[in-house]
Amino acid sequence: MGTRQWRLPAALAALILLGASACGGDDNQGNQTGANLQMYAFSSSAAEDAALNAAIAAYNKLGRNTVRLNILPEYDTALQTALAGGQPPDVFYVNDNKLPDLARAGALEPIGDKVDNPDDFYESLRQSFTFEGAYYCPPKDFSTLQLIYNVDELAAAGVQPPKTWEELTAAAQKLTKPGRPGLAINPEFYRWGVFLAQAGGWPTNSDVTKMTMDTAQVRQALQYVADLHKSGSAATAAAVGTGWGGEALGKGKAAMTIEGNWIVGAMKADFPNLKYAVAELPAGPSGKATMAFSVCYGVAKASKNKAAAIDFVKFLTSSEQQLAFTKDFPVMPSRKSLSEQWLASKPELRAFVNGAAYAKKAVFIPGFAPVVDSMNDGIQGLAAGDRTVDQVVMATQQAGQDVLK
Amino acid sequence: MALFRKRSRIHGHQSLAGWLFVLPALAGLGVFLLAPILMAFWVSFREWSALAPLDTSTPIGVKNYHDLLIRSGIVQTDFARSLRNNLYYVLGVVPAQTALAFFLAVVVNSKLLKGKAFFRTAFYFPSVTSSIAVAFIFVFLFSPSGVVNVLLSALLPGVVETVWLNEADGLIHLALGWVGVDSAPGWMGGKVMGLSLWDWLSGPSVAMSTVMILAIWTTTGTFMLMFLAGLQNIPEELDEAALIDGATGRQRFFKVTLPLMRPTLFLVLTLGIIGTWQVFDQIYAMTAGGPQKTTLTPSYLIYREGFENSAMGRAAAIAFILFVVILLFTGLQRLALRRNG
């Protein structure tokens, strides 16, 4: 009878001891072959799942190492728990905006330059995954923001895709019907930021040491977009009862929106009959500008099979695999040399590729997320018309200075 | 009782056996309850990204608490906002759910009601459903072209196109706006915890009020069951005695039933206060803290700081401040109930 009572505490004690002994890692690189690797990824669509599974099956077939894939919902939480427990997956997706936090915490092995022909990757993407001089991980692919519009509506209204802010104002106005805006944009920095960049402004200076919200350029950009909302020719996706720009476009709740490559997959799945096209965003006072978003293949510093993990990442970022991966899943290869091959089967998406030349990275420093939150809060206020540009600029400037100093 | 104590003294070695018997439970509590709490408390005095094992964290004293409560900056303002939002949420939800639950319990308990089992089940039903599922249903109900707007458009003149979950205006601010007060009077410019008095007195935003309606709807059933149990514990003779003494129905309710329900009322209010100060899942599913941070609550802030901003130490500190806030409110409520008794 007594033994039964002791089983639980004994098991618990054993667990704790096991956990403690497992914590002591070493810096061994491990063998390049014969390892069992674990990979964590998030899923943006069924198409991405299929592409990733195919890539892993192809790698496993080579017989060098065996990769087991975990596609996780609530990805950030799951990854964080694994990292905090000291037993992270060997290879995992890293969102560009998470990179500074992960790099600062020492979770990543810098392997960016260890893949084949590293200079082939777009410079702006490499910068997104560089923190304090170290280039941590090779970008797996990328997306840029551009103007997506309803072809039939623009044709019916006799409107050409706008090339300047003035034309955008006029086009949005012309496409606006009673109770329905011409342009729908999500009220957040990761959309409105393109206007900041087009006006020559940005929340921070280029090395993220100083806030530059309180500048004429940022004020001009915010005022421009706020005025579009005030006049009724632009509105948030939520204000027209939709979750995001793509849904607004698909349901006919707007004629134009600003979104990235992901809209292609979503439209195919949800609104296959809508005729839409992608145009480059209109140029602002300081020219063309957009934002790029990317994800990289990170290798955990705590991994015991780093050499094998690097071999696997090398495989994934090879030209052949990148092209296969991005074929059905409409993000773009992160290697410059592949862009024309990628476009051969999707010429209608050229605007997204063109964006790579003038895209800004939307990555700041560790702990910057609350500042972006604060800016989003202000942008929501501007879109709703209950804040002034001055209030938003000053609040974000202040919030940023708290974090940067 | 005395008999037991005497016996346990005689057979002293039995206490060892007793400890052995409760040890599994104690170990479970220790590992899964006490240890995490102590560890979280320890983490709240450290800076930890939670992106690397705990031994990479650094001690920073009371800085997390200082940032949240005293040092002016975005951390303090966000925390103040979350406290304000949740305070209005508690003040709105707790009285409403308690009153409604009591009312429903009295209805279901009444001798005249036919089909009691049906009503009891119907009223309890919202509590059985998954909170996330219900939250998504509410998102549809309150969408611009949703049922609520359709209904209001039919009842009211004109077309109602309110985007409920996207309205950041506070109810008190809105009410003041109707009487012509649109911005802060001069004396309200002073700031408490980085938030102006005018902002503190905003009232819950329209979006938050929508979440409040959801919370009231889903929790009332559970509390109704507690009240029902309490009502059925009251001996019928008491009511009959009062009836014979010539008390009216109203007197019997307020002088006999209500005082006897005090323990249940205390339980319901306490559980209500604890539950409402910890609101998370509805916010996560419906608004994610927006619009304009008017549905940010301490619990959601814990999640945001810990898992999105990589500031687990600060998240732990918020959790302990929230713990103190809940203790304070429960204590206040207890005092108020006792004074009335």
XYZ file of C-alpha atoms in Angstrom:
746
model
C 0.000 0.000 0.000
C 2.826 2.347 0.889
C 4.581 2.015 -2.469
C 1.576 3.364 -4.286
C 1.535 6.535 -2.245
C 5.165 7.170 -3.037
C 4.873 6.740 -6.740
C 3.692 10.257 -7.601
C 6.259 12.196 -5.552
C 8.989 9.817 -6.701
C 8.017 10.312 -10.320
C 7.900 14.066 -9.814
C 11.286 14.098 -8.150
C 12.695 12.052 -10.998
C 11.218 14.483 -13.507
C 12.764 17.456 -11.754
C 16.162 15.762 -11.607
C 15.947 14.829 -15.282
C 15.045 18.380 -16.176
C 17.976 19.736 -14.204
C 20.488 17.367 -15.762
C 19.191 18.097 -19.258
C 19.847 21.794 -18.799
C 23.602 21.551 -19.050
C 24.240 22.004 -22.764
C 27.579 22.254 -24.535
C 28.851 24.085 -27.576
C 29.463 20.942 -29.562
C 28.596 21.436 -33.222
C 27.659 17.774 -33.623
C 28.019 15.648 -36.728
C 26.957 16.855 -40.109
C 25.112 13.625 -40.858
C 23.142 10.957 -39.056
C 21.272 13.366 -36.794
C 17.601 13.530 -35.946
C 16.575 17.147 -36.352
C 13.455 18.798 -35.094
C 11.904 21.763 -36.877
C 9.206 24.167 -35.678
C 7.205 26.133 -38.211
C 3.972 28.083 -38.361
C 1.427 27.681 -41.046
C 0.188 30.561 -43.155
C -1.802 28.380 -45.540
C -2.350 24.817 -46.671
C -0.154 25.647 -49.655
C 2.774 26.487 -47.379
C 2.267 23.280 -45.360
C 2.379 21.254 -48.539
C 5.471 23.048 -49.852
C 7.320 22.622 -46.559
C 6.384 18.974 -46.210
C 7.568 18.329 -49.759
C 10.886 20.067 -49.061
C 11.445 18.015 -45.917
C 10.529 14.773 -47.640
C 13.069 15.606 -50.347
C 15.748 16.281 -47.725
C 15.012 13.132 -45.737
C 15.312 11.135 -48.944
C 18.939 12.261 -49.296
C 19.670 10.141 -46.233
C 22.007 12.648 -44.562
C 19.769 13.504 -41.613
C 16.188 12.952 -40.600
C 13.990 16.005 -40.020
C 10.783 15.881 -38.050
C 8.457 18.826 -38.635
C 6.091 20.344 -36.080
C 3.662 22.864 -37.501
C 2.344 24.707 -34.496
C -0.656 26.881 -33.882
C 0.164 29.592 -31.320
C 3.663 29.415 -32.719
C 5.324 32.189 -30.699
C 4.113 30.778 -27.404
C 5.187 27.245 -28.267
C 8.616 28.336 -29.466
C 9.121 30.529 -26.423
C 8.259 27.683 -24.072
C 10.746 25.404 -25.838
C 13.471 28.056 -25.687
C 12.800 28.894 -22.047
C 12.966 25.208 -21.199
C 16.418 24.971 -22.772
C 15.289 22.328 -25.290
C 14.508 24.283 -28.448
C 13.973 22.702 -31.863
C 17.149 22.587 -33.967
C 15.670 24.660 -36.792
C 12.740 27.073 -36.533
C 10.987 29.879 -38.382
C 11.905 33.348 -37.132
C 9.660 36.269 -37.984
C 11.753 39.339 -38.823
C 10.180 41.478 -36.108
C 11.056 38.821 -33.494
C 14.698 38.648 -34.515
C 16.098 41.386 -32.247
C 14.517 39.810 -29.161
C 15.775 36.321 -30.050
C 19.258 37.561 -30.926
C 19.544 39.577 -27.722
C 18.460 36.554 -25.685
C 21.218 34.481 -27.316
C 18.761 31.964 -28.698
C 20.168 31.933 -32.225
C 23.371 30.644 -33.776
C 24.614 33.148 -36.380
C 24.565 31.074 -39.565
C 23.505 33.657 -42.149
C 26.787 33.493 -44.062
C 27.129 29.716 -43.906
C 24.678 29.002 -46.731
C 25.704 28.814 -50.385
C 26.322 32.123 -52.134
C 25.054 34.356 -49.302
C 25.438 37.561 -51.347
C 22.645 36.418 -53.610
C 20.027 37.284 -50.948
C 18.470 40.740 -51.104
C 20.517 43.142 -49.020
C 17.466 44.633 -47.270
C 16.382 41.140 -46.160
C 19.825 40.300 -44.848
C 19.658 43.543 -42.895
C 16.321 42.435 -41.382
C 18.079 39.445 -39.851
C 21.206 41.253 -38.760
C 21.466 42.383 -35.173
C 24.447 44.202 -33.687
C 26.653 43.229 -36.593
C 25.841 39.521 -36.667
C 23.833 38.123 -39.585
C 21.809 35.411 -37.879
C 19.764 33.495 -40.382
C 19.063 33.301 -44.113
C 15.630 34.597 -45.188
C 13.409 31.818 -46.496
C 11.299 34.121 -48.691
C 9.681 37.528 -48.471
C 6.645 39.662 -49.206
C 6.216 43.337 -49.962
C 3.183 45.617 -49.642
C 1.643 46.969 -52.820
C -1.643 48.367 -54.042
C -4.240 45.696 -54.851
C -7.274 46.814 -56.819
C -10.500 45.552 -58.327
C -9.907 45.587 -62.098
C -13.543 45.889 -63.141
C -14.348 48.701 -60.749
C -11.387 50.792 -61.822
C -12.228 50.226 -65.466
C -15.884 51.140 -64.909
C -14.900 54.350 -63.135
C -12.284 55.124 -65.779
C -9.520 55.232 -63.189
C -5.908 54.207 -63.793
C -3.882 52.715 -60.920
C -2.556 55.841 -59.152
C 1.123 56.741 -59.484
C 1.296 59.647 -57.027
C -0.399 60.686 -53.792
C -2.501 63.212 -55.693
C -3.669 60.505 -58.050
C -4.377 58.183 -55.127
C -6.565 60.837 -53.503
C -8.435 61.396 -56.746
C -8.788 57.673 -57.481
C -9.990 56.822 -53.974
C -12.488 59.651 -54.148
C -13.805 58.568 -57.517
C -14.178 54.955 -56.398
C -16.020 55.918 -53.221
C -19.731 55.240 -53.207
C -22.212 56.266 -50.506
C -21.359 54.263 -47.398
C -18.443 52.526 -49.078
C -14.865 53.793 -49.280
C -12.649 53.493 -52.347
C -9.655 52.355 -50.300
C -9.553 50.051 -47.262
C -6.421 49.848 -45.101
C -5.837 48.130 -41.767
C -5.053 50.814 -39.176
C -1.570 49.708 -38.171
C 2.029 50.704 -38.673
C 2.669 47.663 -40.891
C 0.379 49.260 -43.511
C 0.515 53.009 -42.858
C 4.298 52.783 -42.646
C 4.546 52.793 -46.449
C 3.221 56.373 -46.486
C 5.772 57.404 -43.864
C 8.541 56.016 -46.039
C 7.086 57.587 -49.204
C 7.223 60.965 -47.491
C 10.829 60.333 -46.487
C 10.004 59.768 -42.825
C 10.331 56.753 -40.518
C 9.693 56.193 -36.797
C 13.423 55.916 -36.061
C 16.723 56.716 -37.698
C 18.332 53.918 -39.686
C 20.363 52.392 -36.841
C 17.419 52.690 -34.398
C 19.175 54.913 -31.866
C 16.896 57.944 -32.123
C 13.161 58.505 -32.571
C 12.322 60.545 -35.661
C 8.542 60.675 -35.349
C 8.558 64.377 -34.622
C 9.536 65.405 -38.147
C 7.748 67.271 -40.919
C 7.901 64.154 -43.136
C 6.129 61.862 -40.652
C 3.538 64.554 -39.895
C 2.898 65.082 -43.582
C 2.386 61.351 -44.187
C 0.081 60.827 -41.195
C -1.912 63.927 -42.112
C -2.286 62.694 -45.684
C -3.685 59.283 -44.681
C -5.803 60.774 -41.886
C -7.334 63.204 -44.406
C -8.116 60.316 -46.770
C -10.070 58.726 -43.905
C -11.711 61.968 -42.885
C -12.996 62.599 -46.412
C -14.545 59.120 -46.412
C -12.570 57.907 -49.423
C -10.515 55.603 -47.201
C -11.586 53.520 -44.187
C -10.285 50.738 -41.992
C -11.123 47.178 -42.965
C -13.003 46.833 -39.672
C -15.130 49.896 -40.392
C -16.567 48.131 -43.426
C -17.196 44.997 -41.405
C -14.241 42.940 -42.575
C -11.135 41.551 -40.920
C -8.528 42.792 -43.379
C -8.003 44.497 -46.715
C -8.254 41.329 -48.786
C -11.652 40.494 -47.358
C -12.837 44.069 -47.955
C -11.742 43.838 -51.589
C -13.213 40.374 -52.048
C -16.588 41.335 -50.601
C -16.762 44.489 -52.672
C -16.488 46.703 -49.575
C -13.612 48.611 -51.159
C -12.091 48.957 -54.624
C -8.445 49.187 -53.501
C -6.392 47.998 -50.576
C -2.773 47.791 -49.467
C -1.638 44.229 -48.766
C 1.249 41.866 -49.499
C 1.841 38.618 -51.383
C -0.318 36.619 -48.976
C -3.390 38.182 -50.580
C -2.860 35.986 -53.656
C -3.439 32.745 -51.750
C -6.311 34.175 -49.748
C -8.139 35.476 -52.813
C -7.705 32.162 -54.581
C -9.229 30.342 -51.620
C -11.985 32.770 -50.594
C -12.866 34.924 -53.619
C -11.782 32.977 -56.692
C -14.078 34.948 -59.021
C -12.846 38.416 -58.179
C -10.700 40.039 -60.862
C -7.950 41.919 -59.091
C -4.519 43.182 -60.018
C -1.388 44.347 -58.226
C 0.153 47.744 -58.898
C 3.096 49.455 -57.290
C 2.139 51.828 -54.505
C 1.937 55.467 -55.542
C 5.088 57.490 -55.024
C 5.061 60.099 -52.282
C 6.929 63.389 -51.981
C 10.201 61.521 -51.596
C 9.536 58.828 -54.196
C 8.542 55.190 -54.169
C 8.673 53.196 -50.946
C 7.132 50.111 -49.371
C 7.791 47.654 -46.546
C 9.158 44.121 -46.780
C 8.318 41.266 -44.417
C 10.305 38.105 -44.159
C 10.838 34.912 -42.196
C 14.164 33.152 -41.795
C 15.357 29.678 -40.896
C 16.917 30.062 -37.458
C 19.251 27.498 -35.919
C 19.084 27.260 -32.149
C 22.235 28.058 -30.227
C 21.270 25.294 -27.786
C 20.969 22.714 -30.570
C 23.205 19.671 -30.238
C 23.185 19.091 -33.983
C 24.231 22.466 -35.326
C 26.302 21.109 -38.184
C 23.420 18.936 -39.342
C 20.966 21.812 -38.870
C 23.126 24.085 -41.022
C 23.274 21.380 -43.678
C 19.483 21.278 -43.653
C 19.117 25.077 -43.888
C 21.622 25.083 -46.755
C 19.379 22.603 -48.530
C 16.233 24.651 -47.895
C 17.815 27.886 -49.128
C 19.320 26.360 -52.245
C 18.018 27.916 -55.457
C 16.263 24.745 -56.491
C 14.379 24.338 -53.212
C 13.488 28.030 -52.941
C 11.952 27.979 -56.364
C 9.979 24.827 -55.575
C 8.853 26.248 -52.236
C 7.590 29.539 -53.665
C 5.976 28.058 -56.748
C 2.469 27.510 -55.396
C 2.810 29.558 -52.278
C 2.927 33.113 -53.579
C 5.745 34.571 -51.472
C 8.893 35.497 -53.348
C 12.275 33.758 -53.303
C 14.756 35.680 -51.183
C 17.527 35.096 -53.735
C 17.821 37.904 -56.271
C 18.904 35.506 -59.000
C 15.569 33.675 -58.858
C 13.184 36.586 -59.317
C 12.812 36.332 -63.099
C 12.337 32.556 -62.970
C 9.688 33.028 -60.283
C 7.946 35.712 -62.346
C 7.888 33.524 -65.460
C 4.854 31.669 -64.109
C 3.311 34.699 -62.352
C 3.987 37.804 -64.458
C 0.996 39.545 -62.873
C 2.845 39.766 -59.551
C 5.762 41.822 -60.856
C 4.846 44.811 -58.675
C 5.634 42.779 -55.543
C 9.087 41.888 -56.877
C 9.760 45.488 -57.900
C 9.078 46.499 -54.315
C 12.200 44.677 -53.172
C 14.332 47.456 -54.671
C 12.872 50.195 -52.468
C 11.389 48.329 -49.485
C 12.192 49.296 -45.910
C 12.702 46.654 -43.266
C 10.186 46.899 -40.447
C 12.551 45.622 -37.760
C 13.686 47.701 -34.815
C 15.386 46.695 -31.557
C 14.537 44.341 -28.669
C 11.688 45.683 -26.586
C 10.376 47.951 -29.365
C 7.032 46.157 -29.668
C 5.243 48.462 -27.161
C 6.269 51.475 -29.253
C 4.740 49.937 -32.369
C 1.659 49.140 -30.266
C 1.515 52.732 -29.182
C 1.797 53.940 -32.754
C -0.951 51.525 -33.822
C -3.107 52.923 -31.055
C -2.528 56.405 -32.469
C -3.110 55.293 -36.053
C -6.446 53.761 -35.012
C -7.293 57.126 -33.479
C -6.339 58.959 -36.680
C -8.432 56.588 -38.774
C -11.394 57.060 -36.441
C -10.846 60.811 -36.485
C -10.594 61.234 -32.710
C -6.881 62.057 -32.480
C -4.750 64.714 -34.088
C -1.512 64.041 -35.923
C 0.288 66.076 -33.298
C -1.008 63.898 -30.449
C 0.027 60.700 -32.242
C 3.452 61.999 -33.195
C 4.220 63.208 -29.678
C 2.879 60.092 -27.941
C 4.883 57.741 -30.179
C 8.002 59.905 -30.003
C 7.764 59.816 -26.198
C 7.067 56.082 -26.070
C 10.048 55.410 -28.314
C 12.401 57.600 -26.331
C 11.504 55.634 -23.189
C 12.612 52.434 -24.910
C 15.643 53.736 -26.814
C 17.425 55.502 -23.960
C -14.096 16.687 17.763
C -12.563 16.474 21.195
C -12.725 12.732 21.045
C -10.741 12.641 17.826
C -8.055 14.963 19.081
C -7.581 12.861 22.215
C -7.218 9.703 20.201
C -4.700 11.184 17.805
C -2.575 12.237 20.787
C -2.543 8.745 22.211
C -1.487 7.157 18.947
C 1.246 9.655 18.108
C 2.736 7.617 15.298
C -0.526 7.935 13.436
C 0.271 11.521 12.594
C 3.205 10.264 10.525
C 0.860 7.959 8.656
C -1.475 10.895 8.188
C 1.267 13.004 6.626
C 2.221 10.095 4.411
C -1.355 9.842 3.222
C -1.617 13.508 2.261
C 1.888 13.629 0.832
C 0.874 12.863 -2.774
C -1.649 15.688 -2.681
C 0.841 17.991 -0.973
C 3.541 17.154 -3.510
C 1.113 17.830 -6.331
C 0.125 21.158 -4.826
C 3.747 22.012 -4.179
C 4.975 21.217 -7.666
C 2.053 22.569 -9.628
C 0.888 25.438 -7.426
C 3.323 26.635 -4.800
C 6.543 26.248 -6.785
C 5.258 28.104 -9.868
C 3.908 30.915 -7.686
C 7.193 31.294 -5.828
C 9.126 31.093 -9.067
C 6.905 33.701 -10.722
C 7.437 35.962 -7.715
C 11.192 35.506 -8.058
C 11.008 36.181 -11.809
C 9.124 39.412 -11.132
C 12.358 40.802 -9.656
C 14.408 39.838 -12.684
C 14.748 40.767 -16.310
C 14.001 37.663 -18.368
C 13.156 37.508 -22.056
C 11.847 33.935 -21.666
C 13.570 33.206 -24.974
C 16.418 31.450 -23.184
C 16.562 29.337 -20.009
C 15.882 31.032 -16.701
C 19.559 31.112 -15.724
C 20.158 33.753 -18.392
C 17.961 36.234 -16.517
C 19.473 39.079 -14.532
C 18.331 40.456 -11.176
C 17.029 44.024 -11.408
C 15.467 44.522 -7.962
C 12.096 46.237 -7.953
C 12.562 47.820 -11.396
C 9.633 45.917 -12.936
C 7.294 47.185 -10.220
C 8.815 50.655 -10.400
C 8.281 50.799 -14.186
C 4.672 49.728 -13.822
C 3.659 51.927 -10.917
C 5.964 54.923 -10.605
C 8.299 55.686 -13.517
C 6.356 57.588 -16.133
C 6.579 56.020 -19.546
C 4.743 53.777 -21.908
C 4.869 50.772 -19.571
C 3.133 52.703 -16.810
C 0.578 54.266 -19.139
C -0.348 50.923 -20.645
C -0.704 49.384 -17.197
C -2.824 52.315 -16.014
C -5.015 51.928 -19.088
C -5.453 48.226 -18.401
C -6.417 48.924 -14.780
C -8.907 51.576 -15.854
C -10.487 49.335 -18.487
C -10.747 46.392 -16.121
C -12.121 48.557 -13.299
C -15.035 49.644 -15.477
C -15.450 46.048 -16.562
C -15.685 44.876 -12.929
C -18.027 47.716 -11.957
C -20.284 46.892 -14.867
C -20.242 43.114 -14.908
C -20.259 42.130 -11.218
C -23.429 43.988 -10.126
C -25.249 43.096 -13.320
C -24.421 39.393 -13.266
C -25.160 39.130 -9.540
C -28.518 40.905 -9.761
C -29.552 39.022 -12.865
C -28.465 35.670 -11.426
C -30.396 36.330 -8.215
C -33.472 37.351 -10.156
C -33.333 34.251 -12.342
C -32.782 32.018 -9.290
C -35.856 33.498 -7.593
C -37.883 32.961 -10.754
C -36.756 29.369 -11.165
C -37.300 28.712 -7.456
C -40.830 30.080 -7.423
C -43.493 27.507 -6.657
C -45.775 28.810 -9.356
C -43.363 28.287 -12.243
C -44.096 25.378 -14.535
C -41.353 23.603 -16.472
C -38.673 24.490 -13.923
C -36.182 22.009 -15.317
C -36.466 23.602 -18.736
C -35.819 27.135 -17.485
C -33.015 26.003 -15.206
C -31.291 24.366 -18.173
C -32.002 27.257 -20.511
C -30.582 29.841 -18.102
C -27.544 27.712 -17.362
C -26.839 26.923 -20.982
C -24.588 29.908 -21.808
C -22.217 28.850 -19.022
C -21.692 25.424 -20.558
C -20.606 26.757 -23.937
C -16.960 27.416 -24.704
C -16.066 31.039 -24.051
C -14.004 31.313 -27.240
C -16.828 29.911 -29.372
C -19.322 32.301 -27.794
C -16.888 35.174 -28.285
C -16.741 34.485 -32.018
C -20.536 34.303 -32.209
C -20.638 37.721 -30.549
C -18.174 39.078 -33.078
C -20.676 38.109 -35.789
C -23.676 39.429 -33.852
C -22.025 42.805 -33.341
C -20.429 43.162 -36.777
C -21.576 46.206 -38.807
C -24.016 44.093 -40.816
C -24.748 41.754 -37.898
C -27.981 40.862 -36.181
C -27.692 43.580 -33.525
C -27.430 46.372 -36.072
C -30.205 44.892 -38.187
C -32.450 44.737 -35.130
C -31.607 48.275 -34.030
C -32.122 49.582 -37.549
C -35.601 48.064 -37.535
C -36.463 49.517 -34.129
C -34.863 52.942 -34.388
C -35.284 55.598 -37.046
C -32.475 55.600 -39.574
C -29.903 52.929 -40.265
C -27.628 51.816 -37.424
C -24.138 51.060 -38.702
C -22.180 51.072 -35.468
C -18.972 49.078 -35.648
C -19.344 47.933 -32.051
C -15.983 46.285 -31.573
C -14.148 49.161 -33.225
C -15.599 52.020 -31.127
C -13.035 53.397 -28.711
C -15.210 56.172 -27.258
C -15.932 55.760 -23.554
C -19.561 55.670 -22.445
C -19.086 58.476 -19.907
C -17.271 60.570 -22.521
C -20.120 59.914 -24.947
C -22.732 60.913 -22.355
C -20.775 64.076 -21.572
C -20.552 64.755 -25.303
C -24.348 64.766 -25.521
C -24.533 67.531 -22.914
C -21.865 69.482 -24.750
C -18.660 68.552 -22.904
C -16.341 67.284 -25.623
C -12.882 67.676 -24.189
C -11.243 67.781 -20.793
C -12.017 70.806 -18.622
C -8.813 72.471 -17.428
C -8.836 70.981 -13.937
C -8.868 67.484 -15.370
C -5.507 67.778 -17.069
C -3.663 66.388 -14.031
C -2.189 62.955 -14.533
C -2.427 59.879 -12.345
C -0.068 57.074 -13.402
C 0.544 58.764 -16.739
C -3.136 58.936 -17.603
C -5.062 62.198 -17.321
C -8.092 62.347 -15.021
C -10.223 62.892 -18.102
C -8.935 59.592 -19.496
C -9.503 57.799 -16.191
C -13.140 58.952 -16.239
C -13.801 57.809 -19.792
C -16.048 54.935 -18.801
C -15.847 51.623 -20.647
C -15.520 52.005 -24.411
C -18.314 50.791 -26.640
C -16.102 47.841 -27.584
C -15.502 46.994 -23.911
C -19.233 47.277 -23.208
C -19.830 44.657 -25.875
C -17.396 42.333 -24.131
C -19.186 43.114 -20.851
C -22.540 42.084 -22.286
C -20.972 38.808 -23.369
C -19.488 38.223 -19.914
C -22.777 38.905 -18.167
C -24.608 36.590 -20.511
C -22.188 33.687 -20.068
C -21.607 33.849 -16.301
C -25.103 34.538 -15.040
C -26.148 30.897 -15.354
C -23.418 29.578 -13.066
C -24.194 32.117 -10.376
C -27.900 31.447 -10.748
C -27.220 27.830 -9.777
C -25.402 28.975 -6.638
C -28.244 31.283 -5.678
C -30.693 28.498 -6.398
C -28.827 26.168 -4.057
C -28.834 28.912 -1.436
C -32.558 29.529 -1.840
C -33.339 25.847 -1.521
C -31.335 25.704 1.697
C -33.678 28.177 3.359
C -36.172 26.144 5.419
C -39.694 26.618 4.174
C -40.960 26.946 7.774
C -39.268 30.335 8.086
C -41.194 31.665 5.151
C -44.402 30.145 6.456
C -43.815 31.577 9.941
C -43.361 35.021 8.433
C -46.502 34.515 6.391
C -48.490 33.616 9.515
C -47.073 36.684 11.250
C -48.667 38.713 8.498
C -45.597 39.691 6.502
C -46.240 40.729 2.911
C -44.458 39.045 0.020
C -42.106 41.971 -0.271
C -41.281 41.969 3.451
C -40.657 38.237 3.383
C -38.211 38.682 0.516
C -36.278 41.578 1.998
C -36.439 40.643 5.696
C -36.252 36.845 5.547
C -34.896 35.562 2.248
C -32.267 38.199 1.485
C -30.522 38.152 4.918
C -30.359 34.359 4.792
C -28.757 34.555 1.371
C -25.841 36.639 2.646
C -23.286 33.769 2.559
C -24.235 32.879 -1.014
C -24.150 36.532 -1.997
C -20.664 36.803 -0.542
C -19.536 33.757 -2.488
C -21.014 34.992 -5.760
C -19.576 38.496 -5.379
C -16.148 37.140 -4.489
C -16.064 34.732 -7.408
C -17.425 37.470 -9.648
C -14.742 39.947 -8.649
C -11.954 37.416 -9.066
C -13.270 36.245 -12.426
C -13.805 39.717 -13.838
C -10.369 40.978 -12.808
C -8.890 38.035 -14.680
C -10.784 38.480 -17.946
C -8.623 37.220 -20.788
C -10.137 34.797 -23.301
C -12.940 37.046 -24.536
C -10.485 39.910 -25.026
C -8.034 37.618 -26.803
C -10.690 36.351 -29.181
C -12.680 39.525 -29.772
C -10.505 42.621 -29.641
C -6.880 41.784 -28.724
C -6.752 44.877 -26.512
C -7.943 47.321 -29.175
C -9.446 49.611 -30.359
C -7.012 52.223 -29.094
C -6.121 50.008 -26.120
C -9.583 50.394 -24.572
C -9.991 46.662 -23.979
C -6.486 46.097 -22.695
C -6.774 44.363 -19.309
C -4.034 43.360 -16.851
C -4.457 39.689 -17.782
C -4.154 40.460 -21.472
C -1.202 42.721 -20.721
C 0.501 39.812 -18.928
C 0.156 37.771 -22.095
C 1.307 40.622 -24.305
C 4.351 41.487 -22.205
C 5.353 37.887 -21.566
C 4.802 36.355 -24.973
C 4.921 39.230 -27.457
C 7.277 41.738 -25.874
C 9.650 39.184 -24.361
C 9.432 40.828 -20.934
C 8.486 37.892 -18.724
C 9.745 39.608 -15.561
C 7.400 42.520 -16.121
C 4.561 40.118 -16.931
C 5.149 38.354 -13.599
C 5.163 41.698 -11.782
C 1.799 42.602 -13.362
C 0.435 39.260 -12.178
C 1.392 40.017 -8.589
C 0.012 43.547 -8.691
C -3.199 42.088 -10.083
C -3.206 39.615 -7.195
C -3.020 42.502 -4.716
C -5.785 44.375 -6.554
C -8.052 41.325 -6.361
C -7.293 40.905 -2.643
C -8.123 44.568 -2.048
C -11.412 44.384 -3.894
C -12.454 41.174 -2.190
C -11.585 42.720 1.173
C -13.583 45.866 0.406
C -16.542 43.814 -0.667
C -16.365 41.755 2.519
C -16.252 44.877 4.622
C -19.231 46.353 2.824
C -21.300 43.204 3.285
C -20.400 42.946 6.964
C -21.282 46.572 7.635
C -24.705 46.082 6.123
C -25.283 42.991 8.222
